[in-house]
mmCIF file of C-alpha atoms in Angstrom:
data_model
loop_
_atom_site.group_PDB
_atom_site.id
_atom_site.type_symbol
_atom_site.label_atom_id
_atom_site.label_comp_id
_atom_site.label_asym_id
_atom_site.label_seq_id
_atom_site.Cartn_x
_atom_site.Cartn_y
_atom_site.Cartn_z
ATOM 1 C CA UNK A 1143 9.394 32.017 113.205
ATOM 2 C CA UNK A 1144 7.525 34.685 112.063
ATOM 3 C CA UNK A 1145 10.123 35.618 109.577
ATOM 4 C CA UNK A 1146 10.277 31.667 108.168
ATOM 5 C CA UNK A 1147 6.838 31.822 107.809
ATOM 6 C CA UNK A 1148 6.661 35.524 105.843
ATOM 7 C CA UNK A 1149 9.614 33.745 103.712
ATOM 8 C CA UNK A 1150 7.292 30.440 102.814
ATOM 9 C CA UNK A 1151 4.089 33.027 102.070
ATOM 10 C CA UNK A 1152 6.304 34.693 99.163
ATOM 11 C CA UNK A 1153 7.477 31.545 97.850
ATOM 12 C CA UNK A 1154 4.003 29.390 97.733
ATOM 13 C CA UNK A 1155 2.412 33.273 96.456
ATOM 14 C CA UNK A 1156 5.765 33.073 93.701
ATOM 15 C CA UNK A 1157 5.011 29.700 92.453
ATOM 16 C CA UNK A 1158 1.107 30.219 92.483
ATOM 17 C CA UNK A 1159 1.778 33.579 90.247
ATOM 18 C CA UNK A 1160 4.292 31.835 87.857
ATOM 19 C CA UNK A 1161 1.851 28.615 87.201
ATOM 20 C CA UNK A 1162 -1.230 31.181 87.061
ATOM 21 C CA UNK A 1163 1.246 33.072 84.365
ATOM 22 C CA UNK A 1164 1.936 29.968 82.343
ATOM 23 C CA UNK A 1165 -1.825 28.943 82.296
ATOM 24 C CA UNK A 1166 -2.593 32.240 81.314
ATOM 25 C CA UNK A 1167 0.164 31.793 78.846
ATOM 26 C CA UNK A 1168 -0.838 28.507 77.086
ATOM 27 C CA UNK A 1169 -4.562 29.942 76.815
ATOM 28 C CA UNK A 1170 -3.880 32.143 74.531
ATOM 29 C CA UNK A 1171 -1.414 30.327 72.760
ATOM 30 C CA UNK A 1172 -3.378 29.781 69.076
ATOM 31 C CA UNK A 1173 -4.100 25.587 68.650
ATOM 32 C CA UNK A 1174 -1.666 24.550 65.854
ATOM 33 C CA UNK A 1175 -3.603 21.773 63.619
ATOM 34 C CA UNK A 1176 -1.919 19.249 61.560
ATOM 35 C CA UNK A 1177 -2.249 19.581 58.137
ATOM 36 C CA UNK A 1178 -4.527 16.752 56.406
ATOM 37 C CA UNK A 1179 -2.973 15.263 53.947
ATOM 38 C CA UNK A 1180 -5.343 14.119 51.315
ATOM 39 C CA UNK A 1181 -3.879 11.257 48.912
ATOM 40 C CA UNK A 1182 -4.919 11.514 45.176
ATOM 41 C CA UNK A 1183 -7.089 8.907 44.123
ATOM 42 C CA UNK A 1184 -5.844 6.545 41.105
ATOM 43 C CA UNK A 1185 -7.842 5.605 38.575
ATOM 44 C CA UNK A 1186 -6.657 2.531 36.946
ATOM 45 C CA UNK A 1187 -7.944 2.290 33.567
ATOM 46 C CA UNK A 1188 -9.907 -1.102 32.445
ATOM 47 C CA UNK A 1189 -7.831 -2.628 29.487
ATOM 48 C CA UNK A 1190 -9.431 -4.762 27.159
ATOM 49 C CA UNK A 1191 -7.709 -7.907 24.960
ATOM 50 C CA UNK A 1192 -9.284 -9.297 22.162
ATOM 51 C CA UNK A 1193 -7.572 -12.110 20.340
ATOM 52 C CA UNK A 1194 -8.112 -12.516 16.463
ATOM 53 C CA UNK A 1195 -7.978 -15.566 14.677
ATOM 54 C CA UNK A 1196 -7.773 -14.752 10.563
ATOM 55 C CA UNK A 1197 -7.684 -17.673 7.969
ATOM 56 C CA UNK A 1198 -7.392 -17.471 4.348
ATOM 57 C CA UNK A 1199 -9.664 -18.999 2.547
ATOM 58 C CA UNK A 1200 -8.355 -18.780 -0.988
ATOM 59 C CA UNK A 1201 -6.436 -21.635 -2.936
ATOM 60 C CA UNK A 1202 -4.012 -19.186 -4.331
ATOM 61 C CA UNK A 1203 -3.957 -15.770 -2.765
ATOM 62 C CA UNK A 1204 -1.234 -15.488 -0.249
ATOM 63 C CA UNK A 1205 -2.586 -12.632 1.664
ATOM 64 C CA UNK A 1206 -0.418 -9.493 3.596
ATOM 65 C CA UNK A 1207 0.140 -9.855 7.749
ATOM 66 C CA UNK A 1208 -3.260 -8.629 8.842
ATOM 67 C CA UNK A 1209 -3.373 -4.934 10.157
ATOM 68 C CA UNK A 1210 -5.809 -4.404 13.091
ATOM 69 C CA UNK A 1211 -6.702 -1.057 14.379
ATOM 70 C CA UNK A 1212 -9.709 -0.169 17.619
ATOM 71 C CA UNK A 1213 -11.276 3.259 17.394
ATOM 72 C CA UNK A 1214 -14.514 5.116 18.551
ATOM 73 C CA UNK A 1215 -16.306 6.629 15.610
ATOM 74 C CA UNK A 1216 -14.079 6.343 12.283
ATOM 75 C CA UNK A 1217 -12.645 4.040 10.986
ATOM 76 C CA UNK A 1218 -9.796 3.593 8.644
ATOM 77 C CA UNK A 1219 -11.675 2.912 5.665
ATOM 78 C CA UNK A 1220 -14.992 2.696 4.388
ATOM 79 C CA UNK A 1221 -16.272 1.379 1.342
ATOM 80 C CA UNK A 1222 -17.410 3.587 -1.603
ATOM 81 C CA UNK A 1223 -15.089 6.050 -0.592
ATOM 82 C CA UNK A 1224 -11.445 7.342 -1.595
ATOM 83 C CA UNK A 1225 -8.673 5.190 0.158
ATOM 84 C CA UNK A 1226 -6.191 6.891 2.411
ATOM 85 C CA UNK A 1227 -2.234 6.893 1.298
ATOM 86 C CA UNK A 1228 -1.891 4.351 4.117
ATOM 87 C CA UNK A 1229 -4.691 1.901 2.808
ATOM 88 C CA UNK A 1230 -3.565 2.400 -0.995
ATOM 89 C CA UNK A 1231 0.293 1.167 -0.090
ATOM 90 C CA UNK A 1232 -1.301 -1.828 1.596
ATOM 91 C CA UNK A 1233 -3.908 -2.522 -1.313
ATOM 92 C CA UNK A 1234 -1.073 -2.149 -3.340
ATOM 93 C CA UNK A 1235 2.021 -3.397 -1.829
ATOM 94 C CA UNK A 1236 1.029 -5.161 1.571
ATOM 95 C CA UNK A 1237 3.611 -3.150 3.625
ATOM 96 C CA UNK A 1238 1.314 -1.717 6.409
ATOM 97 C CA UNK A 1239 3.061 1.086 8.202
ATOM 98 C CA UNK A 1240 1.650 3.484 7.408
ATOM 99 C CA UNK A 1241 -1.778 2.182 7.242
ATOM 100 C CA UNK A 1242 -1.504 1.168 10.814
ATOM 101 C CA UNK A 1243 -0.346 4.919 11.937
ATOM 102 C CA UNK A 1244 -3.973 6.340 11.235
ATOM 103 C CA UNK A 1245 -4.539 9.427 13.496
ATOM 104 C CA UNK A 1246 -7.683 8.410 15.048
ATOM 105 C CA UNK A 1247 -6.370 4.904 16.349
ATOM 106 C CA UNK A 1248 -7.004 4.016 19.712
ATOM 107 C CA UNK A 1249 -4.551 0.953 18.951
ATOM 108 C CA UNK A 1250 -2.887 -0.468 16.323
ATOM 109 C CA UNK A 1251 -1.333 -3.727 15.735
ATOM 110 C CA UNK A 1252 -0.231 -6.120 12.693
ATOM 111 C CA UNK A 1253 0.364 -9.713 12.416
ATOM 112 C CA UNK A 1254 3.700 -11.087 12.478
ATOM 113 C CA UNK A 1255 3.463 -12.795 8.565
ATOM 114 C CA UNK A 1256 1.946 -13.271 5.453
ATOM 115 C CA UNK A 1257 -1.203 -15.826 5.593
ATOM 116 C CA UNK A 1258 -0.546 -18.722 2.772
ATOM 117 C CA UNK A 1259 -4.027 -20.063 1.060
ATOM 118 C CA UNK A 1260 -5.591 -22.411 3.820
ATOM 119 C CA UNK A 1261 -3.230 -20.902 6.661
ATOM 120 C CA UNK A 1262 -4.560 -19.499 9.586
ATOM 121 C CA UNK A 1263 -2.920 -16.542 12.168
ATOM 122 C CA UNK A 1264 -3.493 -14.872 15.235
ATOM 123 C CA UNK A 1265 -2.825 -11.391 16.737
ATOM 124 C CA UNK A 1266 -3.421 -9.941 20.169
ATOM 125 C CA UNK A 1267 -4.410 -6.205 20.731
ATOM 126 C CA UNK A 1268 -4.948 -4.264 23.492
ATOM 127 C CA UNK A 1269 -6.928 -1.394 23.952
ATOM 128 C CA UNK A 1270 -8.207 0.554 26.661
ATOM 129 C CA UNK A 1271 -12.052 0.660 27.419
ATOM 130 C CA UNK A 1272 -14.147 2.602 25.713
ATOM 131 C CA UNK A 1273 -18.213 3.323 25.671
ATOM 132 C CA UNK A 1274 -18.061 2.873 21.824
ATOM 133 C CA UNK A 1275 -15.645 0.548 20.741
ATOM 134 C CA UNK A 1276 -14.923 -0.657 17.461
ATOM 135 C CA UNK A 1277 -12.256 -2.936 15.325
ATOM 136 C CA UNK A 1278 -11.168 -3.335 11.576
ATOM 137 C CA UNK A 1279 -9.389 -4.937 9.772
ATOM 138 C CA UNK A 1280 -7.428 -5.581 6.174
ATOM 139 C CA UNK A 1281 -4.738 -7.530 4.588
ATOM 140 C CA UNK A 1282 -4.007 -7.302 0.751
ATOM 141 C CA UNK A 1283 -4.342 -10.107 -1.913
ATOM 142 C CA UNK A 1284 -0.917 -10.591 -2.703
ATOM 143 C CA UNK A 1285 -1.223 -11.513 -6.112
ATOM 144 C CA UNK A 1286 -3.477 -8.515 -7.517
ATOM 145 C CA UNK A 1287 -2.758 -5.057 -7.949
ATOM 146 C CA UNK A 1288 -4.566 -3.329 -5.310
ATOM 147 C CA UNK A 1289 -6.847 -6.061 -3.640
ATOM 148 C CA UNK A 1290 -7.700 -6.416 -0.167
ATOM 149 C CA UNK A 1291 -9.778 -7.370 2.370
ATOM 150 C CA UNK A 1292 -10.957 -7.166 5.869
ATOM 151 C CA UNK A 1293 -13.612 -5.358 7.640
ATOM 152 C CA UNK A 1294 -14.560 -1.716 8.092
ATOM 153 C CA UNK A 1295 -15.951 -1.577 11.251
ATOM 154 C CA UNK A 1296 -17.196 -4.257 13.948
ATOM 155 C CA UNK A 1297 -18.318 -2.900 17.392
ATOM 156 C CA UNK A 1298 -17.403 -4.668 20.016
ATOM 157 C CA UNK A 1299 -17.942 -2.499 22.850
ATOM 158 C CA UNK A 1300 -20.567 -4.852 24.525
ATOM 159 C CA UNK A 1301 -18.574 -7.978 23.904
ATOM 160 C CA UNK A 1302 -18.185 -9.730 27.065
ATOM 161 C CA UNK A 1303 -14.804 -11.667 28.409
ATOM 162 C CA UNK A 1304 -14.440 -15.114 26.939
ATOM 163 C CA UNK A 1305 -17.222 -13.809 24.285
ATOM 164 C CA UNK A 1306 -16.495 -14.808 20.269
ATOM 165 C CA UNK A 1307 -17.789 -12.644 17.108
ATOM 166 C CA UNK A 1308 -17.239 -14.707 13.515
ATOM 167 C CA UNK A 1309 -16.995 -13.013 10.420
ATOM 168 C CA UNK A 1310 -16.263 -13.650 6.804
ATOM 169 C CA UNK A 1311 -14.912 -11.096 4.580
ATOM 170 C CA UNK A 1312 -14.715 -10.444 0.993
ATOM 171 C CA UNK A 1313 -12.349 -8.592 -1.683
ATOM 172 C CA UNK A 1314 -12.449 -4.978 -2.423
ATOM 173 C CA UNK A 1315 -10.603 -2.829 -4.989
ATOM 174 C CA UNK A 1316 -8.905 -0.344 -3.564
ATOM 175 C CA UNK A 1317 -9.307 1.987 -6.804
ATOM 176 C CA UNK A 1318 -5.496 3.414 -6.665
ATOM 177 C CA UNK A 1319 -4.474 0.973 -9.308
ATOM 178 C CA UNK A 1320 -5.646 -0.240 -12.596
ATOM 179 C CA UNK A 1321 -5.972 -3.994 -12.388
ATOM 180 C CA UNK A 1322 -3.707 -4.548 -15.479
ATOM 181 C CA UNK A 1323 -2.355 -7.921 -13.770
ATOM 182 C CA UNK A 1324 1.115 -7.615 -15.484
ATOM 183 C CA UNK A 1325 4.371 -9.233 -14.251
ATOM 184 C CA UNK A 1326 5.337 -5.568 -13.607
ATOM 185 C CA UNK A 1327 2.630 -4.180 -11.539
ATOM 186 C CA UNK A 1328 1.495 -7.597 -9.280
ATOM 187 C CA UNK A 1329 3.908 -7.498 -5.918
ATOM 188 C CA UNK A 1330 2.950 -11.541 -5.078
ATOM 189 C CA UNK A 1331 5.369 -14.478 -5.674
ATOM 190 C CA UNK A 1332 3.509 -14.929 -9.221
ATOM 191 C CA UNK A 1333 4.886 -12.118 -10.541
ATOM 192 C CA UNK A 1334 7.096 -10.155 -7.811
ATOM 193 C CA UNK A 1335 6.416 -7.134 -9.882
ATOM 194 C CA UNK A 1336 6.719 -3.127 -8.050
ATOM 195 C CA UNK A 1337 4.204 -3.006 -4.571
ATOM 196 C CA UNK A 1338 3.596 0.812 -4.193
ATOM 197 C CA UNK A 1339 3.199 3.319 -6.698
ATOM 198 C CA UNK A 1340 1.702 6.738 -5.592
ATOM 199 C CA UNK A 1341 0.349 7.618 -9.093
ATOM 200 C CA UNK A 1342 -3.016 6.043 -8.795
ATOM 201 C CA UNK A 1343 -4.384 5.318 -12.609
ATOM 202 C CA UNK A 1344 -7.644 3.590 -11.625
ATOM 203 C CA UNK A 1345 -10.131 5.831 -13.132
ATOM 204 C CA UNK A 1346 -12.207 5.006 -9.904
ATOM 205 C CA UNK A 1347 -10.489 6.125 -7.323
ATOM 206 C CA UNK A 1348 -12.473 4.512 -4.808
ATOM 207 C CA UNK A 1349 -12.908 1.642 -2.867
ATOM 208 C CA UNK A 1350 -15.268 -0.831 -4.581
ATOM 209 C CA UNK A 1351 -16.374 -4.827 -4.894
ATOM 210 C CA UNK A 1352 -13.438 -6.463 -6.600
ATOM 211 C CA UNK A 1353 -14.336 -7.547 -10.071
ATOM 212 C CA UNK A 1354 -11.803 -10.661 -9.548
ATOM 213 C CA UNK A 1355 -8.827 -12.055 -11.875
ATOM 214 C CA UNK A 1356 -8.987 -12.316 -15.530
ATOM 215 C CA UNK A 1357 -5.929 -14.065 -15.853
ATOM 216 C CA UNK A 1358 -3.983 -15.097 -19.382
ATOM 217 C CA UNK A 1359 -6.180 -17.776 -19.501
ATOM 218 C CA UNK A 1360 -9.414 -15.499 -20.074
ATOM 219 C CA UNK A 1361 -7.820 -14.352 -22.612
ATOM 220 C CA UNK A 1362 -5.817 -11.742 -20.979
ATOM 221 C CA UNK A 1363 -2.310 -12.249 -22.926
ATOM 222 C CA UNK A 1364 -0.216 -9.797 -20.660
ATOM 223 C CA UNK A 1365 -1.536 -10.836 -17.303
ATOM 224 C CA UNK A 1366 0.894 -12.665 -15.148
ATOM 225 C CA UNK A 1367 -1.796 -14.255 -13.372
ATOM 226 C CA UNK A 1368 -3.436 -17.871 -14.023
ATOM 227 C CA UNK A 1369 -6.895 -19.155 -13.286
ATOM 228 C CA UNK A 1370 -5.028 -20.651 -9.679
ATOM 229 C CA UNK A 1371 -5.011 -17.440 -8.806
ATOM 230 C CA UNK A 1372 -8.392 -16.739 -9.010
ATOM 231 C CA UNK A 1373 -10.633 -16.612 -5.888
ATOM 232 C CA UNK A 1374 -13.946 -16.407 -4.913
ATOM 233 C CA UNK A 1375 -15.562 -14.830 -1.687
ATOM 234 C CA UNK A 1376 -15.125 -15.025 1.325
ATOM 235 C CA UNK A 1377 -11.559 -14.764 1.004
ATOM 236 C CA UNK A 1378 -11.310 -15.326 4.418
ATOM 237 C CA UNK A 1379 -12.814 -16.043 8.097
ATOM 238 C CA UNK A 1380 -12.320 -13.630 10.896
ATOM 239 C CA UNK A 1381 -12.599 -14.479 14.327
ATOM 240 C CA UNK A 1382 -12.360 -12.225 17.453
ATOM 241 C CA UNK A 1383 -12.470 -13.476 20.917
ATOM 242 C CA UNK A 1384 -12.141 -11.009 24.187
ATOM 243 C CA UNK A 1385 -9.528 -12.594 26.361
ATOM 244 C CA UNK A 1386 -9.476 -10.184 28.934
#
């Protein structure tokens, strides 16, 4: 018996040593954390969406597709100043590419067509928001040399959703081209003469008040143009509404 018992002493004294061990063990084991995964946090940006409503006012100036662009602090074109490559082949053709590629745009959009005297057209843009937010506009009178108009600059940076601004606009000289009004220098269906020409032979060479048409009427024997062609201002009615 003695020996049984002597045998069950070194066992329990075993096991008590080996679970002592292992506590001692798992002590000093170091405490493995989980790593905390933060997740990024995404920003979406606020987009505005203002809708523009442009009529032309004229009886007898088709006018280009209207070019739109948004920007902070400046704009495209300003009057009294010399017009950018971009603005002059507008003024003086109505194509708008490169116009609408300025390097300060925020956004930049055009109209899908010409606007016929008495027709009016709409275009959307979109344009993330800023603290200072500003529009313009311009479209060329299609049957002058280098005619246009639009707007410089209109802030709408505290225009509120479902909120309208109404403008009227009237016709600058773009001062790239000499307003000569011959069948070979107007680009409109009353002459369909050459749009673009980089030479610029306007002695002004900035953008000015539009003196208006002469026309062969006036006196003018080699103008193309007639007195229906004449217009007075506004040429047109602007009208922006933010939609979103």
């Amino acid at each position: 018996m003695s020996s049984a018992n002597n045998l069950k002493k070194s066992l329990l004294v075993l096991a008590l040593a080996t679970t002592l061990a292992a506590c001692s063990d798992n002590d000093n084991d170091p405490v493995v954390e989980e790593p905390v995964v933060v997740e990024p946090i995404v920003v979406e940006p606020v987009i505005s969406e203002f809708t523009i409503t442009f009529s032309n006012l004229t009886a007898g100036q088709p006018l280009s597709p209207l070019s739109v662009i948004a920007f902070e602090d400046e704009a495209p074109w300003e009057f009294g100043t010399t017009a950018s490559v971009g603005l002059e082949m507008l003024a003086e053709s109505g194509a708008n590419e490169e116009y609408l590629s300025y390097e300060n745009a925020l956004a930049a959009v055009s109209a899908e067509g010409a606007i016929a005297p008495g027709e009016t057209t709409t275009v959307i843009i979109t344009v993330e928001e800023q603290e200072t937010l500003n529009l313009s506009f311009a479209a060329m009178l299609g049957n002058t040399n280098d005619a246009f108009t639009g707007l410089s600059s209109l802030d709408v940076s505290t225009l509120e959703v479902g909120g309208s601004l109404s403008r009227t606009t009237t016709a600058y000289d773009a001062g790239t081209e000499a307003n000569t009004e011959t069948a070979e220098t107007v680009p409109g269906p009353a002459a369909s003469g050459e749009g673009f020409n980089e030479i610029r032979d306007d002695t002004a060479d900035i953008i000015t008040m539009h003196p208006g048409i002469v026309s062969n009427q006036d006196g003018l024997s080699t103008s193309a143009l007639g007195v229906e062609h004449k217009f007075d201002n506004p040429v047109s009615k602007i009208v922006i509404t933010r939609t979103q």
